[in-house]
């Protein structure tokens, strides 16, 4: 009989196993892909107007704040908010640059400006206001 069983003490259940790093890395990879998807969809769907008001671009500002903020809150750190923001920034600004064929998805009009620059402010604000509960890199995971 082990000493823990003899005295009724069980090992703590919150100590992750050796795959904790792999699961965490996969979660951050999925968050980056979420940011890429937001960038692709937003890059092609931001230019809907209601009269002279770019309503879709303004609605995207709310989405671009809410998604990184929610991911940061769910995973408990600013890094989880930063990763989808970086994915969105990379794709959106790539879609805003003229390609060799002369095409671009995000035009230099009011909808494009609201989407790109307002979106950059929205994702930055989401990262800044996300509370961090500590870094997963600094946890000891049961090592002596």
CSV table of N, CA and C in Angstrom, one decimal:
chain,number,residue,atom,x,y,z
A,1,UNK,N,0.9,-1.2,0.0
A,1,UNK,CA,0.0,0.0,0.0
A,1,UNK,C,0.9,1.2,0.0
A,2,UNK,N,0.6,2.2,-0.9
A,2,UNK,CA,1.4,3.4,-1.0
A,2,UNK,C,1.1,4.3,0.2
A,3,UNK,N,2.0,5.2,0.4
A,3,UNK,CA,1.8,6.2,1.5
A,3,UNK,C,0.6,7.1,1.3
A,4,UNK,N,0.3,7.5,0.1
A,4,UNK,CA,-0.9,8.3,-0.2
A,4,UNK,C,-2.2,7.5,0.1
A,5,UNK,N,-2.2,6.3,-0.3
A,5,UNK,CA,-3.4,5.5,0.0
A,5,UNK,C,-3.6,5.2,1.5
A,6,UNK,N,-2.5,5.0,2.2
A,6,UNK,CA,-2.5,4.7,3.6
A,6,UNK,C,-3.1,5.9,4.4
A,7,UNK,N,-2.8,7.1,4.0
A,7,UNK,CA,-3.3,8.3,4.8
A,7,UNK,C,-4.4,9.0,4.1
A,8,UNK,N,-5.0,8.4,3.0
A,8,UNK,CA,-6.1,9.0,2.4
A,8,UNK,C,-5.9,10.2,1.5
A,9,UNK,N,-4.6,10.5,1.2
A,9,UNK,CA,-4.3,11.6,0.4
A,9,UNK,C,-4.1,11.2,-1.0
A,10,UNK,N,-4.8,11.9,-1.9
A,10,UNK,CA,-4.7,11.5,-3.3
A,10,UNK,C,-3.8,12.6,-4.0
A,11,UNK,N,-3.1,12.2,-5.1
A,11,UNK,CA,-2.4,13.3,-5.8
A,11,UNK,C,-3.3,14.3,-6.4
A,12,UNK,N,-2.9,15.5,-6.5
A,12,UNK,CA,-3.8,16.6,-7.1
A,12,UNK,C,-4.1,16.3,-8.5
A,13,UNK,N,-5.4,16.6,-8.8
A,13,UNK,CA,-5.9,16.3,-10.2
A,13,UNK,C,-5.6,17.4,-11.2
A,14,UNK,N,-5.2,18.6,-10.7
A,14,UNK,CA,-5.0,19.7,-11.6
A,14,UNK,C,-3.6,19.8,-12.2
A,15,UNK,N,-2.8,18.8,-11.9
A,15,UNK,CA,-1.5,18.7,-12.5
A,15,UNK,C,-1.5,18.0,-13.8
A,16,UNK,N,-1.3,18.8,-14.9
A,16,UNK,CA,-1.4,18.2,-16.2
A,16,UNK,C,-0.3,17.2,-16.5
A,17,UNK,N,-0.6,16.3,-17.4
A,17,UNK,CA,0.4,15.3,-17.8
A,17,UNK,C,1.4,15.9,-18.8
A,18,UNK,N,2.1,15.0,-19.4
A,18,UNK,CA,3.2,15.4,-20.3
A,18,UNK,C,2.7,16.0,-21.7
A,19,UNK,N,1.4,15.8,-22.0
A,19,UNK,CA,0.9,16.3,-23.2
A,19,UNK,C,0.3,17.7,-23.0
A,20,UNK,N,0.4,18.4,-21.9
A,20,UNK,CA,-0.1,19.7,-21.6
A,20,UNK,C,0.4,20.7,-22.6
A,21,UNK,N,1.7,20.6,-22.9
A,21,UNK,CA,2.4,21.6,-23.8
A,21,UNK,C,1.8,21.4,-25.2
A,22,UNK,N,1.6,20.2,-25.6
A,22,UNK,CA,1.1,19.9,-27.0
A,22,UNK,C,-0.3,20.4,-27.1
A,23,UNK,N,-1.2,20.2,-26.1
A,23,UNK,CA,-2.5,20.7,-26.1
A,23,UNK,C,-2.6,22.2,-26.1
A,24,UNK,N,-1.7,22.8,-25.3
A,24,UNK,CA,-1.7,24.3,-25.3
A,24,UNK,C,-1.2,24.8,-26.6
A,25,UNK,N,-0.2,24.3,-27.2
A,25,UNK,CA,0.3,24.7,-28.5
A,25,UNK,C,-0.8,24.5,-29.6
A,26,UNK,N,-1.5,23.4,-29.5
A,26,UNK,CA,-2.6,23.2,-30.5
A,26,UNK,C,-3.7,24.3,-30.3
A,27,UNK,N,-4.0,24.6,-29.1
A,27,UNK,CA,-5.0,25.6,-28.8
A,27,UNK,C,-4.6,27.0,-29.4
A,28,UNK,N,-3.4,27.3,-29.2
A,28,UNK,CA,-2.9,28.6,-29.8
A,28,UNK,C,-2.8,28.6,-31.3
A,29,UNK,N,-2.5,27.4,-31.9
A,29,UNK,CA,-2.6,27.2,-33.3
A,29,UNK,C,-4.0,27.4,-33.9
A,30,UNK,N,-5.0,26.9,-33.1
A,30,UNK,CA,-6.4,27.1,-33.5
A,30,UNK,C,-6.8,28.5,-33.4
A,31,UNK,N,-6.3,29.2,-32.4
A,31,UNK,CA,-6.6,30.6,-32.2
A,31,UNK,C,-6.0,31.4,-33.4
A,32,UNK,N,-4.8,31.1,-33.8
A,32,UNK,CA,-4.2,31.8,-34.9
A,32,UNK,C,-5.1,31.6,-36.2
A,33,UNK,N,-5.5,30.3,-36.4
A,33,UNK,CA,-6.3,30.0,-37.6
A,33,UNK,C,-7.7,30.8,-37.5
A,34,UNK,N,-8.2,30.9,-36.3
A,34,UNK,CA,-9.4,31.7,-36.1
A,34,UNK,C,-9.2,33.1,-36.6
A,35,UNK,N,-8.1,33.7,-36.2
A,35,UNK,CA,-7.7,35.1,-36.7
A,35,UNK,C,-7.6,35.1,-38.2
A,36,UNK,N,-7.0,34.1,-38.8
A,36,UNK,CA,-6.9,34.1,-40.2
A,36,UNK,C,-8.2,34.0,-40.9
A,37,UNK,N,-9.1,33.2,-40.4
A,37,UNK,CA,-10.5,33.1,-40.9
A,37,UNK,C,-11.2,34.4,-40.8
A,38,UNK,N,-11.1,35.1,-39.6
A,38,UNK,CA,-11.7,36.4,-39.5
A,38,UNK,C,-11.1,37.4,-40.5
A,39,UNK,N,-9.9,37.3,-40.8
A,39,UNK,CA,-9.3,38.2,-41.8
A,39,UNK,C,-9.7,38.0,-43.2
A,40,UNK,N,-9.9,36.7,-43.5
A,40,UNK,CA,-10.3,36.4,-44.9
A,40,UNK,C,-11.8,36.7,-45.1
A,41,UNK,N,-12.6,36.3,-44.1
A,41,UNK,CA,-14.0,36.7,-44.3
A,41,UNK,C,-14.3,38.2,-44.2
A,42,UNK,N,-13.6,38.8,-43.2
A,42,UNK,CA,-13.8,40.3,-43.1
A,42,UNK,C,-13.2,41.0,-44.3
A,43,UNK,N,-12.1,40.5,-44.8
A,43,UNK,CA,-11.5,41.2,-46.0
A,43,UNK,C,-12.5,41.3,-47.2
A,44,UNK,N,-13.3,40.2,-47.3
A,44,UNK,CA,-14.2,40.2,-48.5
A,44,UNK,C,-15.6,40.7,-48.2
A,45,UNK,N,-16.0,40.8,-46.9
A,45,UNK,CA,-17.3,41.1,-46.5
A,45,UNK,C,-17.5,42.4,-45.8
A,46,UNK,N,-16.5,43.3,-45.7
A,46,UNK,CA,-16.6,44.5,-44.9
A,46,UNK,C,-17.2,45.7,-45.7
A,47,UNK,N,-17.4,45.6,-47.0
A,47,UNK,CA,-17.8,46.7,-47.8
A,47,UNK,C,-19.3,46.8,-48.1
A,48,UNK,N,-20.1,46.5,-47.1
A,48,UNK,CA,-21.6,46.6,-47.3
A,48,UNK,C,-22.0,48.0,-46.7
A,49,UNK,N,-22.7,48.7,-47.5
A,49,UNK,CA,-23.1,50.1,-47.1
A,49,UNK,C,-24.6,50.1,-46.8
A,50,UNK,N,-25.0,51.1,-46.0
A,50,UNK,CA,-26.4,51.4,-45.8
A,50,UNK,C,-26.4,52.9,-46.1
A,51,UNK,N,-26.8,53.3,-47.3
A,51,UNK,CA,-26.6,54.7,-47.7
A,51,UNK,C,-25.1,55.0,-47.9
A,52,UNK,N,-24.7,56.0,-47.1
A,52,UNK,CA,-23.2,56.3,-47.1
A,52,UNK,C,-22.5,55.7,-46.0
A,53,UNK,N,-23.1,55.0,-45.1
A,53,UNK,CA,-22.5,54.4,-43.9
A,53,UNK,C,-22.0,53.0,-44.1
A,54,UNK,N,-20.7,52.7,-43.9
A,54,UNK,CA,-20.2,51.4,-44.1
A,54,UNK,C,-20.6,50.5,-42.9
A,55,UNK,N,-21.8,50.0,-42.8
A,55,UNK,CA,-22.3,49.3,-41.7
A,55,UNK,C,-21.6,48.0,-41.4
A,56,UNK,N,-21.2,47.3,-42.5
A,56,UNK,CA,-20.5,46.0,-42.2
A,56,UNK,C,-19.1,46.2,-41.6
A,57,UNK,N,-18.4,47.3,-42.1
A,57,UNK,CA,-17.1,47.5,-41.5
A,57,UNK,C,-17.2,47.9,-40.1
A,58,UNK,N,-18.2,48.7,-39.7
A,58,UNK,CA,-18.4,49.1,-38.3
A,58,UNK,C,-18.8,47.9,-37.5
A,59,UNK,N,-19.6,47.0,-38.0
A,59,UNK,CA,-20.0,45.8,-37.3
A,59,UNK,C,-18.8,44.9,-37.1
A,60,UNK,N,-17.9,44.9,-38.1
A,60,UNK,CA,-16.7,44.1,-37.9
A,60,UNK,C,-15.8,44.6,-36.8
A,61,UNK,N,-15.9,45.9,-36.4
A,61,UNK,CA,-15.1,46.4,-35.3
A,61,UNK,C,-15.6,45.7,-34.0
A,62,UNK,N,-16.9,45.5,-33.9
A,62,UNK,CA,-17.4,44.9,-32.7
A,62,UNK,C,-16.9,43.4,-32.6
A,63,UNK,N,-16.9,42.7,-33.8
A,63,UNK,CA,-16.5,41.3,-33.8
A,63,UNK,C,-15.0,41.3,-33.5
A,64,UNK,N,-14.2,42.2,-34.1
A,64,UNK,CA,-12.8,42.2,-33.9
A,64,UNK,C,-12.3,42.5,-32.5
A,65,UNK,N,-13.2,43.2,-31.8
A,65,UNK,CA,-12.9,43.4,-30.3
A,65,UNK,C,-13.3,42.2,-29.5
A,66,UNK,N,-14.5,41.7,-29.8
A,66,UNK,CA,-15.1,40.6,-29.0
A,66,UNK,C,-14.4,39.3,-29.1
A,67,UNK,N,-13.9,38.9,-30.3
A,67,UNK,CA,-13.3,37.6,-30.4
A,67,UNK,C,-12.0,37.5,-29.7
A,68,UNK,N,-11.0,38.4,-29.9
A,68,UNK,CA,-9.8,38.3,-29.1
A,68,UNK,C,-10.0,38.4,-27.6
A,69,UNK,N,-10.9,39.3,-27.2
A,69,UNK,CA,-11.2,39.5,-25.8
A,69,UNK,C,-11.8,38.3,-25.2
A,70,UNK,N,-12.7,37.6,-25.9
A,70,UNK,CA,-13.3,36.4,-25.4
A,70,UNK,C,-12.3,35.3,-25.3
A,71,UNK,N,-11.4,35.1,-26.3
A,71,UNK,CA,-10.4,34.1,-26.3
A,71,UNK,C,-9.4,34.3,-25.1
A,72,UNK,N,-9.0,35.6,-24.9
A,72,UNK,CA,-8.1,35.9,-23.8
A,72,UNK,C,-8.8,35.6,-22.5
A,73,UNK,N,-10.0,35.9,-22.3
A,73,UNK,CA,-10.7,35.6,-21.1
A,73,UNK,C,-10.9,34.1,-20.9
A,74,UNK,N,-11.2,33.4,-21.9
A,74,UNK,CA,-11.4,31.9,-21.8
A,74,UNK,C,-10.1,31.2,-21.5
A,75,UNK,N,-9.0,31.6,-22.1
A,75,UNK,CA,-7.7,30.9,-21.8
A,75,UNK,C,-7.0,31.6,-20.7
A,76,UNK,N,-7.4,32.7,-20.2
A,76,UNK,CA,-6.8,33.3,-19.0
A,76,UNK,C,-5.5,34.1,-19.2
A,77,UNK,N,-5.3,34.7,-20.4
A,77,UNK,CA,-4.1,35.4,-20.6
A,77,UNK,C,-4.2,36.3,-21.9
A,78,UNK,N,-3.3,37.3,-21.9
A,78,UNK,CA,-3.2,38.2,-23.0
A,78,UNK,C,-2.7,37.5,-24.3
A,79,UNK,N,-1.9,36.5,-24.1
A,79,UNK,CA,-1.3,35.8,-25.3
A,79,UNK,C,-2.5,35.2,-26.1
A,80,UNK,N,-3.5,34.7,-25.4
A,80,UNK,CA,-4.6,34.1,-26.1
A,80,UNK,C,-5.4,35.1,-26.9
A,81,UNK,N,-5.4,36.4,-26.4
A,81,UNK,CA,-6.0,37.5,-27.2
A,81,UNK,C,-5.1,38.0,-28.3
A,82,UNK,N,-3.8,37.9,-28.1
A,82,UNK,CA,-2.9,38.4,-29.1
A,82,UNK,C,-2.8,37.5,-30.3
A,83,UNK,N,-2.9,36.2,-30.1
A,83,UNK,CA,-2.7,35.3,-31.2
A,83,UNK,C,-3.7,35.4,-32.3
A,84,UNK,N,-5.0,35.5,-32.1
A,84,UNK,CA,-6.0,35.7,-33.2
A,84,UNK,C,-5.9,37.1,-33.7
A,85,UNK,N,-5.5,38.1,-32.9
A,85,UNK,CA,-5.3,39.4,-33.4
A,85,UNK,C,-4.1,39.5,-34.4
A,86,UNK,N,-3.1,38.7,-34.2
A,86,UNK,CA,-2.0,38.7,-35.1
A,86,UNK,C,-2.4,38.0,-36.4
A,87,UNK,N,-3.1,36.9,-36.3
A,87,UNK,CA,-3.6,36.2,-37.5
A,87,UNK,C,-4.5,37.1,-38.3
A,88,UNK,N,-5.4,37.9,-37.7
A,88,UNK,CA,-6.2,38.8,-38.4
A,88,UNK,C,-5.4,39.9,-39.1
A,89,UNK,N,-4.5,40.5,-38.3
A,89,UNK,CA,-3.6,41.6,-38.9
A,89,UNK,C,-2.8,41.2,-40.1
A,90,UNK,N,-2.2,40.0,-40.0
A,90,UNK,CA,-1.4,39.5,-41.2
A,90,UNK,C,-2.3,39.4,-42.4
A,91,UNK,N,-3.4,38.7,-42.3
A,91,UNK,CA,-4.3,38.4,-43.5
A,91,UNK,C,-4.9,39.7,-44.0
A,92,UNK,N,-5.4,40.6,-43.1
A,92,UNK,CA,-6.1,41.8,-43.5
A,92,UNK,C,-5.2,42.8,-44.2
A,93,UNK,N,-4.0,42.9,-43.7
A,93,UNK,CA,-3.1,43.9,-44.4
A,93,UNK,C,-2.5,43.3,-45.6
A,94,UNK,N,-2.4,41.9,-45.7
A,94,UNK,CA,-2.0,41.3,-47.0
A,94,UNK,C,-3.1,41.5,-48.0
A,95,UNK,N,-4.4,41.4,-47.6
A,95,UNK,CA,-5.4,41.6,-48.6
A,95,UNK,C,-5.6,43.1,-49.0
A,96,UNK,N,-5.0,44.0,-48.2
A,96,UNK,CA,-5.1,45.4,-48.5
A,96,UNK,C,-3.9,45.9,-49.4
A,97,UNK,N,-2.9,45.0,-49.6
A,97,UNK,CA,-1.8,45.4,-50.5
A,97,UNK,C,-2.1,45.0,-51.9
A,98,UNK,N,-1.7,45.8,-52.9
A,98,UNK,CA,-2.0,45.5,-54.3
A,98,UNK,C,-1.1,44.3,-54.7
A,99,UNK,N,-1.7,43.3,-55.3
A,99,UNK,CA,-1.0,42.1,-55.8
A,99,UNK,C,-0.4,42.4,-57.2
A,100,UNK,N,0.4,41.5,-57.7
A,100,UNK,CA,1.0,41.8,-59.0
A,100,UNK,C,0.0,41.9,-60.1
A,101,UNK,N,-1.1,41.3,-60.0
A,101,UNK,CA,-2.2,41.4,-61.0
A,101,UNK,C,-3.0,42.7,-60.9
A,102,UNK,N,-2.7,43.4,-59.8
A,102,UNK,CA,-3.4,44.7,-59.6
A,102,UNK,C,-4.7,44.6,-58.7
A,103,UNK,N,-4.9,43.4,-58.2
A,103,UNK,CA,-6.1,43.1,-57.4
A,103,UNK,C,-5.8,43.4,-55.9
A,104,UNK,N,-6.9,43.8,-55.2
A,104,UNK,CA,-6.8,43.9,-53.8
A,104,UNK,C,-8.2,43.8,-53.2
A,105,UNK,N,-8.4,43.2,-52.1
A,105,UNK,CA,-9.7,42.9,-51.5
A,105,UNK,C,-10.2,44.1,-50.6
A,106,UNK,N,-9.3,44.7,-50.0
A,106,UNK,CA,-9.7,45.8,-49.1
A,106,UNK,C,-9.3,47.1,-49.8
A,107,UNK,N,-10.3,47.8,-50.3
A,107,UNK,CA,-10.0,49.0,-51.1
A,107,UNK,C,-9.7,50.2,-50.2
A,108,UNK,N,-9.2,51.3,-50.8
A,108,UNK,CA,-8.9,52.5,-50.1
A,108,UNK,C,-10.1,53.4,-50.0
A,109,UNK,N,-11.2,53.0,-49.5
A,109,UNK,CA,-12.4,53.8,-49.3
A,109,UNK,C,-12.8,53.8,-47.9
A,110,UNK,N,-13.9,54.4,-47.5
A,110,UNK,CA,-14.2,54.6,-46.1
A,110,UNK,C,-14.4,53.2,-45.4
A,111,UNK,N,-15.0,52.3,-46.1
A,111,UNK,CA,-15.2,50.9,-45.5
A,111,UNK,C,-13.9,50.3,-45.3
A,112,UNK,N,-13.0,50.4,-46.2
A,112,UNK,CA,-11.6,49.8,-46.0
A,112,UNK,C,-10.9,50.4,-44.9
A,113,UNK,N,-11.0,51.8,-44.8
A,113,UNK,CA,-10.3,52.5,-43.7
A,113,UNK,C,-10.9,52.1,-42.3
A,114,UNK,N,-12.2,52.0,-42.2
A,114,UNK,CA,-12.8,51.6,-41.0
A,114,UNK,C,-12.4,50.2,-40.6
A,115,UNK,N,-12.4,49.3,-41.6
A,115,UNK,CA,-12.1,47.9,-41.4
A,115,UNK,C,-10.7,47.8,-40.9
A,116,UNK,N,-9.7,48.3,-41.7
A,116,UNK,CA,-8.3,48.1,-41.4
A,116,UNK,C,-7.9,48.9,-40.1
A,117,UNK,N,-8.0,50.2,-40.1
A,117,UNK,CA,-7.5,51.0,-39.0
A,117,UNK,C,-8.3,50.9,-37.8
A,118,UNK,N,-9.7,50.9,-37.9
A,118,UNK,CA,-10.5,50.6,-36.8
A,118,UNK,C,-10.4,49.2,-36.2
A,119,UNK,N,-10.2,48.3,-37.1
A,119,UNK,CA,-10.0,46.9,-36.7
A,119,UNK,C,-8.7,46.7,-35.9
A,120,UNK,N,-7.6,47.4,-36.4
A,120,UNK,CA,-6.3,47.4,-35.7
A,120,UNK,C,-6.5,47.9,-34.3
A,121,UNK,N,-7.2,49.0,-34.2
A,121,UNK,CA,-7.4,49.6,-32.8
A,121,UNK,C,-8.3,48.7,-32.0
A,122,UNK,N,-9.3,48.0,-32.6
A,122,UNK,CA,-10.2,47.1,-31.8
A,122,UNK,C,-9.4,45.9,-31.3
A,123,UNK,N,-8.6,45.3,-32.1
A,123,UNK,CA,-7.8,44.1,-31.6
A,123,UNK,C,-6.8,44.5,-30.6
A,124,UNK,N,-6.2,45.7,-30.8
A,124,UNK,CA,-5.2,46.2,-29.8
A,124,UNK,C,-5.9,46.4,-28.5
A,125,UNK,N,-7.0,47.1,-28.5
A,125,UNK,CA,-7.8,47.3,-27.3
A,125,UNK,C,-8.2,46.0,-26.6
A,126,UNK,N,-8.6,45.0,-27.4
A,126,UNK,CA,-9.0,43.8,-26.8
A,126,UNK,C,-7.8,43.1,-26.1
A,127,UNK,N,-6.6,43.2,-26.6
A,127,UNK,CA,-5.4,42.6,-26.0
A,127,UNK,C,-5.1,43.4,-24.7
A,128,UNK,N,-5.2,44.7,-24.8
A,128,UNK,CA,-4.9,45.6,-23.6
A,128,UNK,C,-5.8,45.3,-22.4
A,129,UNK,N,-7.1,45.2,-22.7
A,129,UNK,CA,-8.1,45.1,-21.6
A,129,UNK,C,-8.3,43.7,-21.1
A,130,UNK,N,-7.7,42.7,-21.8
A,130,UNK,CA,-7.8,41.3,-21.3
A,130,UNK,C,-7.0,41.2,-20.0
A,131,UNK,N,-7.6,40.6,-19.0
A,131,UNK,CA,-6.9,40.4,-17.8
A,131,UNK,C,-6.1,39.1,-17.9
A,132,UNK,N,-4.9,39.0,-17.3
A,132,UNK,CA,-4.1,37.8,-17.4
A,132,UNK,C,-4.0,37.2,-16.0
A,133,UNK,N,-4.3,35.9,-16.0
A,133,UNK,CA,-4.2,35.2,-14.7
A,133,UNK,C,-2.9,34.5,-14.4
A,134,UNK,N,-1.9,34.9,-15.2
A,134,UNK,CA,-0.6,34.3,-15.1
A,134,UNK,C,-0.2,33.6,-16.3
A,135,UNK,N,1.1,33.4,-16.5
A,135,UNK,CA,1.6,32.7,-17.7
A,135,UNK,C,1.7,31.2,-17.6
A,136,UNK,N,1.2,30.5,-18.6
A,136,UNK,CA,1.3,29.1,-18.6
A,136,UNK,C,2.8,28.7,-18.7
A,137,UNK,N,3.6,29.6,-19.2
A,137,UNK,CA,5.1,29.2,-19.3
A,137,UNK,C,5.8,29.2,-18.0
A,138,UNK,N,5.2,29.9,-17.0
A,138,UNK,CA,5.9,30.0,-15.7
A,138,UNK,C,5.4,29.0,-14.7
A,139,UNK,N,4.4,28.2,-15.0
A,139,UNK,CA,3.8,27.2,-14.1
A,139,UNK,C,4.8,26.0,-13.9
A,140,UNK,N,4.8,25.4,-12.8
A,140,UNK,CA,5.8,24.3,-12.5
A,140,UNK,C,5.3,23.0,-12.9
A,141,UNK,N,4.0,22.7,-13.0
A,141,UNK,CA,3.4,21.5,-13.4
A,141,UNK,C,3.9,20.3,-12.5
A,142,UNK,N,4.1,20.5,-11.3
A,142,UNK,CA,4.3,19.4,-10.4
A,142,UNK,C,5.8,18.9,-10.3
A,143,UNK,N,6.7,19.7,-10.9
A,143,UNK,CA,8.1,19.3,-10.8
A,143,UNK,C,8.7,19.8,-9.5
A,144,UNK,N,9.6,19.0,-9.0
A,144,UNK,CA,10.2,19.4,-7.7
A,144,UNK,C,11.4,20.3,-7.9
